[in-house]
Coordinates of C-alpha atoms in Angstrom, one line a residue:
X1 CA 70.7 109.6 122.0
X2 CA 73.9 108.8 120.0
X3 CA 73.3 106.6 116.4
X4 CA 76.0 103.7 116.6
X5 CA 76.6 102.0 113.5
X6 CA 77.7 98.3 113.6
X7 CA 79.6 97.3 110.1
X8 CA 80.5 93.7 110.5
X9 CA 82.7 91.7 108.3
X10 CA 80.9 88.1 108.4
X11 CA 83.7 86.5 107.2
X12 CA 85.7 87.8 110.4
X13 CA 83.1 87.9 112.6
X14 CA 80.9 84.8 111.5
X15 CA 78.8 84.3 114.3
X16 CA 78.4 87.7 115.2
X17 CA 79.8 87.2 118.8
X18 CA 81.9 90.0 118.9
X19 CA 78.9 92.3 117.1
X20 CA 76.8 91.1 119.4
X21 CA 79.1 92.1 122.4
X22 CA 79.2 95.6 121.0
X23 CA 75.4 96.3 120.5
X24 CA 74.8 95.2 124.1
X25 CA 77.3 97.3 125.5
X26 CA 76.2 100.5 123.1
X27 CA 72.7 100.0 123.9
X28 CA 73.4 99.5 127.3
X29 CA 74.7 102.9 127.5
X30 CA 71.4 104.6 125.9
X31 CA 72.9 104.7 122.7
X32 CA 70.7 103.4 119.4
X33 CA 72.4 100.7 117.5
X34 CA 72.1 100.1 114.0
X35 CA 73.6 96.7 112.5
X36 CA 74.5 96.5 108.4
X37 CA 76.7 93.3 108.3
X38 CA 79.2 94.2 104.9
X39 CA 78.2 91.2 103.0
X40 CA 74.9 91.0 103.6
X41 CA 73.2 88.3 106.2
X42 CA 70.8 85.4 105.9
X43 CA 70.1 84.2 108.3
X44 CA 67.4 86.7 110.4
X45 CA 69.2 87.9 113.0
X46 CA 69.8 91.2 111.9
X47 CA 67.2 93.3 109.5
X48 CA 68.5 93.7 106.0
X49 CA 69.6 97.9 106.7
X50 CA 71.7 99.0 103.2
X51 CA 74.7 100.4 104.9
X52 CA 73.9 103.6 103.5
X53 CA 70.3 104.2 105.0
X54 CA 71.9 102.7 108.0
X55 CA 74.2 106.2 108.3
X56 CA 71.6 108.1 107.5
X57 CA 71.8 110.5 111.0
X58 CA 74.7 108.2 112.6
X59 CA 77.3 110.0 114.6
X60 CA 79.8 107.3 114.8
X61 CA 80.5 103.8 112.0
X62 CA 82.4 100.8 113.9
X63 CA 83.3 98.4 111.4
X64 CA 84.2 94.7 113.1
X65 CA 86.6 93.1 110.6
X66 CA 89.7 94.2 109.2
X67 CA 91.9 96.5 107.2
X68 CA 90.1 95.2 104.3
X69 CA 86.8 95.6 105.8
X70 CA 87.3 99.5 105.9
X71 CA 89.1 99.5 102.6
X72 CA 86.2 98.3 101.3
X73 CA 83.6 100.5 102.6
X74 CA 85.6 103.4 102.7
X75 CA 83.9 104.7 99.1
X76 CA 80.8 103.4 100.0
X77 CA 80.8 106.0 103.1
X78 CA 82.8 109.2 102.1
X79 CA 80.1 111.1 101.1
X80 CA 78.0 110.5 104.4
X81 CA 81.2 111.9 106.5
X82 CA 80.2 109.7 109.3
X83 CA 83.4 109.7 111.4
X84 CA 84.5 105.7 111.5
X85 CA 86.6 103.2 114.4
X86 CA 88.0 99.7 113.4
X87 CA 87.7 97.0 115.7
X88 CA 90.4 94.4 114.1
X89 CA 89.7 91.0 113.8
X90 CA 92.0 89.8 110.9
X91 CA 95.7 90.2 110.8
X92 CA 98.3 93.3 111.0
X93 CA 94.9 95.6 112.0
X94 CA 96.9 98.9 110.3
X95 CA 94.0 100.9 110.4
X96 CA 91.5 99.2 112.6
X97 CA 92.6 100.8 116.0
X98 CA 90.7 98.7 118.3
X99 CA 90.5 94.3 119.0
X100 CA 88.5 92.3 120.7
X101 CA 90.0 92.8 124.1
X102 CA 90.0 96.7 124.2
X103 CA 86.0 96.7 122.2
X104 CA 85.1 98.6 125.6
X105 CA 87.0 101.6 124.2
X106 CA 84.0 101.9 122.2
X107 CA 82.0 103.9 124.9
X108 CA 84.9 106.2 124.7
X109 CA 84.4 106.6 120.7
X110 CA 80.3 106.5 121.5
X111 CA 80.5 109.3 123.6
X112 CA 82.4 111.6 120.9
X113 CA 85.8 111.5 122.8
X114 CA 88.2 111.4 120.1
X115 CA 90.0 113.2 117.3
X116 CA 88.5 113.3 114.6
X117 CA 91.7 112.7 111.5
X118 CA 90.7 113.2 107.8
X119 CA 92.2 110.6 105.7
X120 CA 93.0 111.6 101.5
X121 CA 91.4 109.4 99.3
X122 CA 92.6 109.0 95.9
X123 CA 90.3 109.1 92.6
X124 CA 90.7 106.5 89.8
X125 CA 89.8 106.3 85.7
X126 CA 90.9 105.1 82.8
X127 CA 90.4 107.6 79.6
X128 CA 90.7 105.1 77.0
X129 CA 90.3 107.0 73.6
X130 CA 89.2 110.0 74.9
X131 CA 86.6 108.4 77.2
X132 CA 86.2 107.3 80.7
X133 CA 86.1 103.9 80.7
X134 CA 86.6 103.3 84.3
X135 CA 86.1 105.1 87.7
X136 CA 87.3 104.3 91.1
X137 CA 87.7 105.8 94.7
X138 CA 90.4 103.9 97.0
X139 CA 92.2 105.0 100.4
X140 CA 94.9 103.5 99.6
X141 CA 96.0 102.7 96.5
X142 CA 95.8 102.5 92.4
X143 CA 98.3 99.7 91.0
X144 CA 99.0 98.9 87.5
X145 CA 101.0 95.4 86.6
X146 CA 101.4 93.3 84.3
X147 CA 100.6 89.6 84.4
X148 CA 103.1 86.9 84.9
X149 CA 105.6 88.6 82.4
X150 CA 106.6 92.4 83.3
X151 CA 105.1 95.5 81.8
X152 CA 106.7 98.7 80.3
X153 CA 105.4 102.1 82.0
X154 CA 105.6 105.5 82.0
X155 CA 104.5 107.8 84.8
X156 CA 104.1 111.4 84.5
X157 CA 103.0 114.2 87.1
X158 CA 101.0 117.0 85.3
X159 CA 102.1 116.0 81.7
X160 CA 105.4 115.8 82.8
X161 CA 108.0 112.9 82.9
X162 CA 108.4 111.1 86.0
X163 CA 109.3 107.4 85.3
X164 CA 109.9 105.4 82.3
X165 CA 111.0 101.7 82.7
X166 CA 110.2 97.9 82.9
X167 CA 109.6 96.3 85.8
X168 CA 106.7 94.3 87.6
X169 CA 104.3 97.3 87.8
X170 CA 103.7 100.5 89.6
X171 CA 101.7 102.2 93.1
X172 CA 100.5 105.2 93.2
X173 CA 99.2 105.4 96.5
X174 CA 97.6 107.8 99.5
X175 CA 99.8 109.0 103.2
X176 CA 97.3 105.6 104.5
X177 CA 98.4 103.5 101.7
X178 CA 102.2 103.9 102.2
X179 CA 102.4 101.0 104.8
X180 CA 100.7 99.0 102.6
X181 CA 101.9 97.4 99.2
X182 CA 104.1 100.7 98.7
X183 CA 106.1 99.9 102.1
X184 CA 106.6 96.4 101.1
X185 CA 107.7 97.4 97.3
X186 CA 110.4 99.9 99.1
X187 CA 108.3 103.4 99.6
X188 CA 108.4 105.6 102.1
X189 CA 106.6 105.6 105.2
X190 CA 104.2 108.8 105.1
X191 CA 101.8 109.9 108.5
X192 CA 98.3 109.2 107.6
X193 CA 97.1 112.8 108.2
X194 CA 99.5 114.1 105.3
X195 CA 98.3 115.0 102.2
X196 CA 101.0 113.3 99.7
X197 CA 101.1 111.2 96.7
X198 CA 103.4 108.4 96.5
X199 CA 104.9 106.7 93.6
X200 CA 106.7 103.5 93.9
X201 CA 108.0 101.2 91.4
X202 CA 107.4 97.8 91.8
X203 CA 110.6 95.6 90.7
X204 CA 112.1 97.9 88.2
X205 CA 114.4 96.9 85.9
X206 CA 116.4 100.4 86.2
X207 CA 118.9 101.0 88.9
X208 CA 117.5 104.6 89.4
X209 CA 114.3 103.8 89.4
X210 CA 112.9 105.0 92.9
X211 CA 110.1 106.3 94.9
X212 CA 108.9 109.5 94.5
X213 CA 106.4 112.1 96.9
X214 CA 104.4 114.1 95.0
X215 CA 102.5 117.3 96.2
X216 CA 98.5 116.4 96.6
X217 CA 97.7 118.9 93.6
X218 CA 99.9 116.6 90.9
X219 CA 97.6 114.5 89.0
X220 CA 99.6 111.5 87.8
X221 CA 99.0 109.6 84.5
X222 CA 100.2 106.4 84.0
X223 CA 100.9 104.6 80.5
X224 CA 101.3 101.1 79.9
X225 CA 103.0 100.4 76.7
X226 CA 103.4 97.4 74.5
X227 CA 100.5 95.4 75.9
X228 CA 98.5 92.8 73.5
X229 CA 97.2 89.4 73.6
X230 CA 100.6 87.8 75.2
X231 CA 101.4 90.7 77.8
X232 CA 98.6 92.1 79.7
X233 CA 98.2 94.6 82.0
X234 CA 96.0 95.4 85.0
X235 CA 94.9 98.1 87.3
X236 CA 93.6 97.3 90.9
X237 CA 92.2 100.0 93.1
X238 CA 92.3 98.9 97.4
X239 CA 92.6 95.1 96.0
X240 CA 88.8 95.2 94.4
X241 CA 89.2 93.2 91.4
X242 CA 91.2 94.0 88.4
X243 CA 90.6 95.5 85.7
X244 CA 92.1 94.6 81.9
X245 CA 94.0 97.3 80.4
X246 CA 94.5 98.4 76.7
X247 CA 98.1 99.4 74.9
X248 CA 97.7 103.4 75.2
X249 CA 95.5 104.0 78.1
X250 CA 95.8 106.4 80.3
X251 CA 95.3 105.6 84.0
X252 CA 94.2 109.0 85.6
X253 CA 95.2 109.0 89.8
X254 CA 94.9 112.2 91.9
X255 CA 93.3 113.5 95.0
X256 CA 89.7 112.9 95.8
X257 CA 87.8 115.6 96.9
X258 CA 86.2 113.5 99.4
X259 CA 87.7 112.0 102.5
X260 CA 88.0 109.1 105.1
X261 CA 87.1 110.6 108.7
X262 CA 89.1 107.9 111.4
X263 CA 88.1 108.6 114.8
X264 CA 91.2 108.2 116.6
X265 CA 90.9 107.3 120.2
X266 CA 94.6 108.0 120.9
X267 CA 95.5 104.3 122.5
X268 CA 98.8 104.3 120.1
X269 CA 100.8 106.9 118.0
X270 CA 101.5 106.0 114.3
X271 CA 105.0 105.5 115.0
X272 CA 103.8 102.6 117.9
X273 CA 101.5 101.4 115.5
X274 CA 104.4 101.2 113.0
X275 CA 106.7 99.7 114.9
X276 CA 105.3 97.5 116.7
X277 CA 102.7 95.9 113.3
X278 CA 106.1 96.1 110.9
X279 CA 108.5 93.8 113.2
X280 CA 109.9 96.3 115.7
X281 CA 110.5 94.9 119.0
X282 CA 107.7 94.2 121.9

């Protein structure tokens, strides 16, 4: 018997109609369902299951929400290596493959006919004075900016100069995270199964200030400079909060040793995905 993990967003899915649609239709099939709503539930309906004694044994995690839904669980998950499937119910729906009107595709997933893509995850600290201050594990991305006025950086790849200029801030983000903030700040567009690093300035005051692809080994630092009580700085890892940043430290980004596994079902390419979720025609 298969061990199906529901992972519903109940700000997406608020009355758990579409959850409830999936657990029918798993159990139906003879598969055991587990249900471990993201922000917790009140109401009764579902026993309060931690979403990691939930995996414990799982073969498949289908999270009912959004991008941001699996963004969010993605480090609370990558050391149970429970292959996952998004069924989208927000917006663009980059990474959730599924919706509401193809959810059936689930038996597919439920049955272990997929591929099975590992997705690079990015680690995240801040050594401030020679100590960790701060720790973090996103899919995809680390930004540092500066609030309201702009922020002075300097970005370096194994101790060695990359960038140096002013501008609004700077990504540093994963193959998944480069059709993200990094696309729309003028990156590149990288296939989610690479292993890359991608830098991108974010408004740069310097004409040859531009995007850069890094192997996976580099491990990229990046220095704010000049920051005190009237110009701040920030880092934000997958858009979970923000955290205040001191004149001199050093925000540490490189590859994570642990991984995202997507089960891809194979209903579009990344190239149909891309085209069709970033304005191509229909």
């Amino acid at each position: 018997m298969k061990h199906i993990v529901l992972c519903p967003n109940v700000q997406r899915d608020a009355d758990f109609s579409c959850t409830l649609r999936a657990k029918t239709m798993l159990e139906e099939a003879g598969c055991q369902v587990t249900v471990s709503p993201l922000y917790g539930e009140e109401d009764g309906l579902f026993p309060p299951i931690p979403l990691g004694e939930a995996l414990e044994g799982a073969d498949l995690l289908v999270t009912l929400g959004g991008d941001g839904t699996i963004l969010r669980i993605a480090p609370l998950i990558m050391e149970h290596m429970v292959p996952l499937v998004g069924v989208n119910l927000g917006h663009k729906g980059f990474l959730a493959e599924l919706d509401g009107e193809s959810i059936e595709m689930l038996l597919q997933a439920a049955a272990g006919k997929f591929e099975l893509v590992p997705r690079m995850m990015l680690d995240v600290e801040i050594r401030r004075g020679g100590e960790i201050v701060f720790s973090d594990t996103g899919l995809n991305e680390a930004v540092v900016s500066g609030v309201v006025q702009n922020i002075r950086l300097a970005a370096l790849g194994d101790g060695q100069q990359i960038l140096d200029f002013s501008g609004d801030g700077i990504i540093v983000s994963s193959p998944t995270g480069s059709t993200a903030y990094s696309m729309s700040a003028g990156g590149p567009l990288v296939e989610p199964g690479a292993e890359t690093i991608i830098l991108t300035p974010i408004c740069a005051h310097m004409l040859a200030a531009r995007s850069f692809v890094l192997t996976p080994e580099r491990v990229v630092t990046v220095i704010p400079a000049d920051l005190g009580p009237e110009r701040r700085g920030i880092l934000s890892v997958d858009g979970r909060g923000m955290t205040n940043l001191q004149d001199g430290d050093q925000i540490i980004v490189k590859k994570s040793a642990h991984k995202l596994l997507m089960a891809d079902l194979g209903t579009k390419s990344f190239y149909e995905t891309a085209f069709e979720k970033l304005g191509g025609r229909t």
